[in-house]
CSV table of C-alpha atoms in Angstrom, one decimal:
chain,number,residue,atom,x,y,z
A,1198,MET,CA,-4.3,40.1,46.0
A,1199,GLU,CA,-2.2,43.2,45.1
A,1200,GLU,CA,-3.1,44.8,41.8
A,1201,LYS,CA,-0.9,44.5,38.8
A,1202,ASN,CA,1.2,47.6,38.1
A,1203,ASN,CA,0.1,48.8,34.6
A,1204,ILE,CA,2.6,51.3,34.2
A,1205,THR,CA,4.5,50.6,30.8
A,1206,PRO,CA,7.7,52.4,29.5
A,1207,THR,CA,5.6,53.7,26.8
A,1208,MET,CA,3.1,55.4,29.1
A,1209,ILE,CA,6.3,56.9,31.0
A,1210,ILE,CA,7.7,58.3,27.8
A,1211,SER,CA,4.1,59.6,26.9
A,1212,HIS,CA,3.6,61.4,29.9
A,1213,ILE,CA,7.2,62.7,29.8
A,1214,VAL,CA,6.4,64.2,26.2
A,1215,LEU,CA,3.2,65.3,27.4
A,1216,ILE,CA,4.6,67.4,30.2
A,1217,ILE,CA,7.3,69.0,28.1
A,1218,MET,CA,4.7,70.1,25.6
A,1219,LEU,CA,2.7,71.8,28.6
A,1220,ILE,CA,5.7,73.4,29.8
A,1221,ALA,CA,6.6,74.7,26.4
A,1222,ILE,CA,3.0,76.3,25.9
A,1223,LEU,CA,2.6,77.6,29.4
A,1224,PHE,CA,6.0,79.0,29.9
A,1225,PRO,CA,5.6,82.0,27.5
A,1226,ALA,CA,2.0,82.6,29.0
A,1227,ALA,CA,3.4,82.6,32.4
A,1228,TRP,CA,6.4,85.0,31.3
A,1229,VAL,CA,3.7,87.4,29.6
A,1230,LEU,CA,1.7,87.4,32.6
A,1231,SER,CA,4.7,88.1,34.7
A,1232,THR,CA,5.8,90.8,32.6
A,1233,SER,CA,2.5,92.6,32.8
A,1234,PHE,CA,2.8,93.0,36.6
A,1235,SER,CA,6.5,94.2,36.4
A,1236,ALA,CA,7.5,97.8,36.8
A,1237,VAL,CA,10.3,97.4,34.4
A,1238,ASN,CA,9.2,98.2,30.9
A,1239,THR,CA,11.0,95.2,29.4
A,1240,LEU,CA,10.6,91.9,28.2
A,1241,GLN,CA,14.1,90.8,29.1
A,1242,THR,CA,13.8,89.9,32.8
A,1243,SER,CA,16.0,87.8,34.9
A,1244,SER,CA,13.0,86.0,36.7
A,1245,ILE,CA,9.7,84.7,35.8
A,1246,PHE,CA,8.4,86.4,38.8
A,1247,PRO,CA,8.5,90.1,38.9
A,1248,THR,CA,11.0,91.5,41.3
A,1249,ALA,CA,8.8,94.8,41.4
A,1250,PHE,CA,5.2,93.8,41.4
A,1251,THR,CA,2.7,96.5,40.3
A,1252,VAL,CA,-0.7,96.7,38.8
A,1253,ASP,CA,-0.1,100.2,37.3
A,1254,ASN,CA,0.3,98.8,33.9
A,1255,TYR,CA,-3.3,97.6,33.7
A,1256,ILE,CA,-4.4,101.0,35.2
A,1257,LYS,CA,-2.5,103.0,32.7
A,1258,LEU,CA,-3.8,100.5,29.9
A,1259,ILE,CA,-7.4,101.6,30.7
A,1260,LYS,CA,-6.9,105.1,31.4
A,1261,GLU,CA,-4.4,106.1,28.9
A,1262,THR,CA,-5.2,103.9,25.9
A,1263,PRO,CA,-8.5,103.2,24.2
A,1264,PHE,CA,-8.2,99.4,25.1
A,1265,LEU,CA,-11.8,99.1,26.1
A,1266,THR,CA,-12.7,100.6,22.6
A,1267,TRP,CA,-10.5,98.0,20.8
A,1268,MET,CA,-12.1,95.1,22.8
A,1269,LYS,CA,-15.6,96.5,22.1
A,1270,ASN,CA,-14.8,96.5,18.3
A,1271,SER,CA,-13.4,93.0,18.6
A,1272,LEU,CA,-16.4,91.7,20.3
A,1273,ILE,CA,-18.9,93.4,18.1
A,1274,ILE,CA,-17.0,92.1,14.9
A,1275,CYS,CA,-16.6,88.6,16.3
A,1276,VAL,CA,-19.9,88.3,17.7
A,1277,SER,CA,-21.9,89.5,14.4
A,1278,SER,CA,-19.9,87.4,11.9
A,1279,THR,CA,-20.3,84.6,14.1
A,1280,LEU,CA,-24.1,84.7,14.2
A,1281,ILE,CA,-24.4,85.5,10.6
A,1282,ALA,CA,-21.9,82.6,9.8
A,1283,LEU,CA,-24.0,80.1,11.8
A,1284,PHE,CA,-27.1,80.9,10.1
A,1285,LEU,CA,-25.5,80.7,6.6
A,1286,THR,CA,-23.4,77.7,7.1
A,1287,THR,CA,-26.3,76.0,9.2
A,1288,THR,CA,-28.9,76.2,6.4
A,1289,ALA,CA,-26.2,75.7,3.6
A,1290,GLY,CA,-25.0,72.4,5.4
A,1291,TYR,CA,-28.3,71.1,5.7
A,1292,ALA,CA,-29.1,72.0,2.0
A,1293,PHE,CA,-26.0,70.1,0.7
A,1294,SER,CA,-26.7,67.1,3.0
A,1295,ARG,CA,-30.4,66.5,2.4
A,1296,PHE,CA,-31.4,68.1,-0.9
A,1297,LYS,CA,-30.4,67.2,-4.4
A,1298,PHE,CA,-30.4,70.2,-6.5
A,1299,ALA,CA,-28.4,71.4,-10.0
A,1300,GLY,CA,-25.1,72.7,-9.1
A,1301,ARG,CA,-24.8,70.9,-5.6
A,1302,ARG,CA,-21.5,68.9,-6.5
A,1303,PHE,CA,-20.1,72.2,-8.1
A,1304,GLY,CA,-20.9,74.0,-5.0
A,1305,LEU,CA,-19.3,71.5,-2.9
A,1306,MET,CA,-16.1,71.2,-5.1
A,1307,SER,CA,-15.9,75.0,-5.2
A,1308,MET,CA,-15.8,75.3,-1.5
A,1309,ILE,CA,-12.9,72.7,-1.3
A,1310,ILE,CA,-10.8,74.6,-4.0
A,1311,ALA,CA,-11.6,77.6,-2.0
A,1312,GLN,CA,-9.9,76.4,1.1
A,1313,MET,CA,-6.7,75.5,-0.9
A,1314,PHE,CA,-5.6,79.1,-1.3
A,1315,PRO,CA,-4.4,81.1,1.6
A,1316,GLY,CA,-6.4,84.2,2.7
A,1317,MET,CA,-3.5,86.5,1.8
A,1318,MET,CA,-3.9,86.0,-1.6
A,1319,ALA,CA,-7.3,87.7,-1.4
A,1320,MET,CA,-6.2,91.0,0.3
A,1321,VAL,CA,-5.9,93.0,-2.7
A,1322,ALA,CA,-9.2,91.8,-4.0
A,1323,LEU,CA,-10.9,92.4,-0.5
A,1324,PHE,CA,-9.6,96.0,-0.4
A,1325,LYS,CA,-11.0,96.9,-4.0
A,1326,LEU,CA,-14.3,95.0,-2.9
A,1327,LEU,CA,-14.7,97.2,0.1
A,1328,ASN,CA,-13.5,100.5,-1.7
A,1329,TRP,CA,-16.3,99.6,-4.5
A,1330,LEU,CA,-18.9,98.9,-1.6
A,1331,GLY,CA,-18.1,102.0,0.1
A,1332,ILE,CA,-18.7,104.1,-3.0
A,1333,ILE,CA,-22.1,102.6,-3.6
A,1334,THR,CA,-23.3,102.7,0.1
A,1335,SER,CA,-21.9,106.1,0.8
A,1336,GLY,CA,-19.3,104.6,3.3
A,1337,ALA,CA,-21.9,102.5,5.2
A,1338,ILE,CA,-20.2,99.4,4.1
A,1339,GLY,CA,-16.7,99.7,2.9
A,1340,LEU,CA,-12.9,100.9,3.9
A,1341,ASN,CA,-12.5,101.7,7.7
A,1342,THR,CA,-15.8,100.2,8.8
A,1343,LEU,CA,-16.5,97.3,11.1
A,1344,THR,CA,-19.6,96.3,9.0
A,1345,GLY,CA,-17.2,95.7,6.0
A,1346,LEU,CA,-15.0,93.4,8.1
A,1347,ILE,CA,-17.9,91.5,9.8
A,1348,LEU,CA,-19.1,90.6,6.2
A,1349,ILE,CA,-15.5,89.6,5.2
A,1350,TYR,CA,-15.1,87.2,8.0
A,1351,ALA,CA,-18.7,85.8,7.9
A,1352,GLY,CA,-18.3,85.1,4.3
A,1353,GLY,CA,-14.6,83.6,4.5
A,1354,SER,CA,-16.0,81.1,7.1
A,1355,ILE,CA,-18.6,79.7,5.0
A,1356,PRO,CA,-16.8,76.9,2.9
A,1357,PHE,CA,-14.9,75.2,5.8
A,1358,ASN,CA,-17.9,75.1,8.2
A,1359,THR,CA,-20.5,74.4,5.7
A,1360,TRP,CA,-18.4,71.1,5.2
A,1361,MET,CA,-18.1,70.3,8.9
A,1362,LEU,CA,-21.8,70.8,9.2
A,1363,LYS,CA,-22.7,68.7,6.3
A,1364,GLY,CA,-20.5,65.9,7.4
A,1365,TYR,CA,-22.4,66.1,10.8
A,1366,ILE,CA,-25.7,66.3,9.4
A,1367,ASP,CA,-24.9,63.2,7.2
A,1368,SER,CA,-24.5,61.3,10.5
A,1369,ILE,CA,-28.0,62.0,11.5
A,1370,PRO,CA,-30.4,59.1,10.5
A,1371,LYS,CA,-32.9,60.6,7.7
A,1372,SER,CA,-35.6,58.5,9.5
A,1373,ILE,CA,-36.1,61.0,12.1
A,1374,GLU,CA,-37.0,63.5,9.6
A,1375,GLU,CA,-39.1,61.2,7.8
A,1376,SER,CA,-41.0,60.7,10.8
A,1377,ALA,CA,-41.8,64.3,11.0
A,1378,TYR,CA,-42.8,64.6,7.6
A,1379,ILE,CA,-45.5,61.8,8.2
A,1380,ASP,CA,-46.7,63.6,11.4
A,1381,GLY,CA,-47.4,66.5,9.0
A,1382,ALA,CA,-44.5,68.9,9.7
A,1383,SER,CA,-43.1,71.0,6.9
A,1384,LYS,CA,-39.3,71.0,5.8
A,1385,TRP,CA,-38.6,74.3,7.7
A,1386,GLN,CA,-40.4,73.0,10.8
A,1387,THR,CA,-38.2,69.7,10.5
A,1388,PHE,CA,-35.3,71.6,10.3
A,1389,THR,CA,-35.8,73.9,13.2
A,1390,LYS,CA,-37.4,71.5,15.4
A,1391,ILE,CA,-35.9,68.4,14.9
A,1392,VAL,CA,-32.6,68.6,13.1
A,1393,LEU,CA,-31.2,72.0,14.6
A,1394,PRO,CA,-31.3,70.7,18.4
A,1395,LEU,CA,-29.4,67.8,17.1
A,1396,LEU,CA,-26.7,70.1,16.0
A,1397,GLY,CA,-25.8,71.7,19.1
A,1398,PRO,CA,-22.4,70.3,19.6
A,1399,MET,CA,-21.3,71.2,16.0
A,1400,LEU,CA,-22.8,74.7,15.9
A,1401,VAL,CA,-20.6,75.4,19.2
A,1402,VAL,CA,-17.5,74.3,17.0
A,1403,VAL,CA,-18.6,76.4,14.3
A,1404,ALA,CA,-19.0,79.0,16.8
A,1405,ILE,CA,-15.6,78.8,18.3
A,1406,PHE,CA,-13.6,78.8,14.9
A,1407,SER,CA,-15.8,81.6,13.6
A,1408,PHE,CA,-15.0,83.8,16.8
A,1409,ILE,CA,-11.4,83.1,17.3
A,1410,GLN,CA,-10.5,84.0,13.5
A,1411,PRO,CA,-11.4,87.6,13.4
A,1412,TYR,CA,-10.5,88.0,17.2
A,1413,THR,CA,-6.7,87.0,16.5
A,1414,ASP,CA,-6.7,88.3,13.0
A,1415,PHE,CA,-4.2,91.2,12.3
A,1416,LEU,CA,-3.2,91.5,8.6
A,1417,LEU,CA,-6.7,92.2,7.4
A,1418,PRO,CA,-8.0,95.0,9.9
A,1419,VAL,CA,-4.5,96.7,9.7
A,1420,ILE,CA,-5.4,97.1,5.9
A,1421,ILE,CA,-8.9,98.0,6.2
A,1422,LEU,CA,-8.9,100.2,9.3
A,1423,GLN,CA,-7.4,103.5,9.4
A,1424,ASP,CA,-9.2,105.1,12.4
A,1425,PRO,CA,-7.7,104.3,15.8
A,1426,GLN,CA,-11.1,104.4,17.3
A,1427,LYS,CA,-12.0,101.6,14.9
A,1428,TYR,CA,-9.0,99.4,15.8
A,1429,THR,CA,-9.5,95.8,16.8
A,1430,LEU,CA,-7.9,94.6,19.6
A,1431,ALA,CA,-4.7,92.7,17.5
A,1432,VAL,CA,-4.2,96.3,15.6
A,1433,GLY,CA,-4.5,98.0,19.0
A,1434,LEU,CA,-1.8,95.7,20.3
A,1435,ARG,CA,0.7,96.6,17.6
A,1436,SER,CA,0.2,100.1,18.4
A,1437,LEU,CA,1.5,99.8,21.7
A,1438,VAL,CA,4.9,98.6,20.8
A,1439,SER,CA,5.3,100.0,17.0
A,1440,GLY,CA,6.6,103.4,17.9
A,1441,GLN,CA,10.1,104.2,17.0
A,1442,PHE,CA,11.3,105.5,20.3
A,1443,THR,CA,8.5,104.3,22.8
A,1444,LYS,CA,7.7,100.6,23.4
A,1445,ASN,CA,5.2,99.8,26.1
A,1446,TRP,CA,6.0,96.2,26.4
A,1447,THR,CA,4.4,96.1,30.1
A,1448,MET,CA,1.2,97.7,28.8
A,1449,PHE,CA,1.4,95.3,25.7
A,1450,THR,CA,1.4,92.2,27.8
A,1451,ALA,CA,-1.3,93.7,30.2
A,1452,ALA,CA,-3.4,94.1,27.3
A,1453,ALA,CA,-2.6,90.5,25.9
A,1454,THR,CA,-3.4,89.1,29.0
A,1455,LEU,CA,-6.9,91.0,29.4
A,1456,GLY,CA,-7.4,90.1,25.7
A,1457,ALA,CA,-6.9,86.3,26.2
A,1458,ILE,CA,-9.9,86.4,28.9
A,1459,PRO,CA,-12.9,86.1,26.5
A,1460,ILE,CA,-11.1,83.5,24.6
A,1461,MET,CA,-10.3,81.4,27.8
A,1462,VAL,CA,-14.0,81.8,29.1
A,1463,MET,CA,-15.3,80.5,25.9
A,1464,PHE,CA,-13.2,77.5,25.8
A,1465,LEU,CA,-13.6,76.5,29.3
A,1466,SER,CA,-17.4,76.9,29.2
A,1467,LEU,CA,-18.0,75.2,25.7
A,1468,GLN,CA,-15.2,72.7,26.0
A,1469,ARG,CA,-17.4,69.5,26.2
A,1470,PHE,CA,-19.5,70.5,23.5
A,1471,LEU,CA,-16.4,71.4,21.4
A,1472,VAL,CA,-15.1,67.8,22.1
A,1473,GLU,CA,-18.3,66.0,21.2
A,1474,GLY,CA,-18.7,68.0,18.1
A,1475,LEU,CA,-15.2,67.2,16.8
A,1476,THR,CA,-15.6,63.5,17.3
A,1477,LYS,CA,-19.3,63.1,16.1
A,1478,GLY,CA,-19.3,63.4,12.3
A,1479,ALA,CA,-17.1,66.4,12.0
A,1480,VAL,CA,-14.7,65.1,9.7
A,1481,LYS,CA,-17.2,62.8,7.7
A,1482,GLY,CA,-17.4,63.8,3.9
């Protein structure tokens, strides 16, 4: 017997919509990639394929600009803030999920309220805070320092990520921890050896969100950083096209292409953990 054809009009329409969306997403990326290999310093090309192919844009980018320094600064900020955020949000999420203490409800509500306001509203306050920290720490933590940005990004990610981790921990049966207590394990041993390994997928989600936000942010670094040697990648990219008479579009697209590699590698290597973390308790309250 011939198998029944299960293709329906709904499936055809869905596939057409997905293809259109895929083209809309990939076309700008393909255009940027094409421009990065073009010998003509403009984004206004007649073809998506460069007529004069060259790799000089990448060579000039590495030799004539502090691109590697920008990348290093961005990675230092992203990795450091991610590690701090993982520690703080994991312990806070576990505490809010498993323990009853004074101020617990107020703390949870405060984190929800904190997410209601856009980060732009806090720019002036963050600037004054870093200025004050710079005074009392003799410039170790303050304006024009990577350390100041690291602390801000790590602290800013706490409310949202704590809520995600709390929801995930709520989905883990308490009987697992109770069995460990019966065997004589302490609360810290139970957390580190029983609960923490089960949080793997959710920790990947938190790590990705905590990494991407500072990596792609432009507004806060451009306000805080004044030294070109301390620029992040986003601020450095702007400097390539912000000149009044010089706009290095081909070098800009080359830098954007290279700058996208860490994010692509992270997503491709952690994709299965990302899907699992978002679908298993990540949205539970």
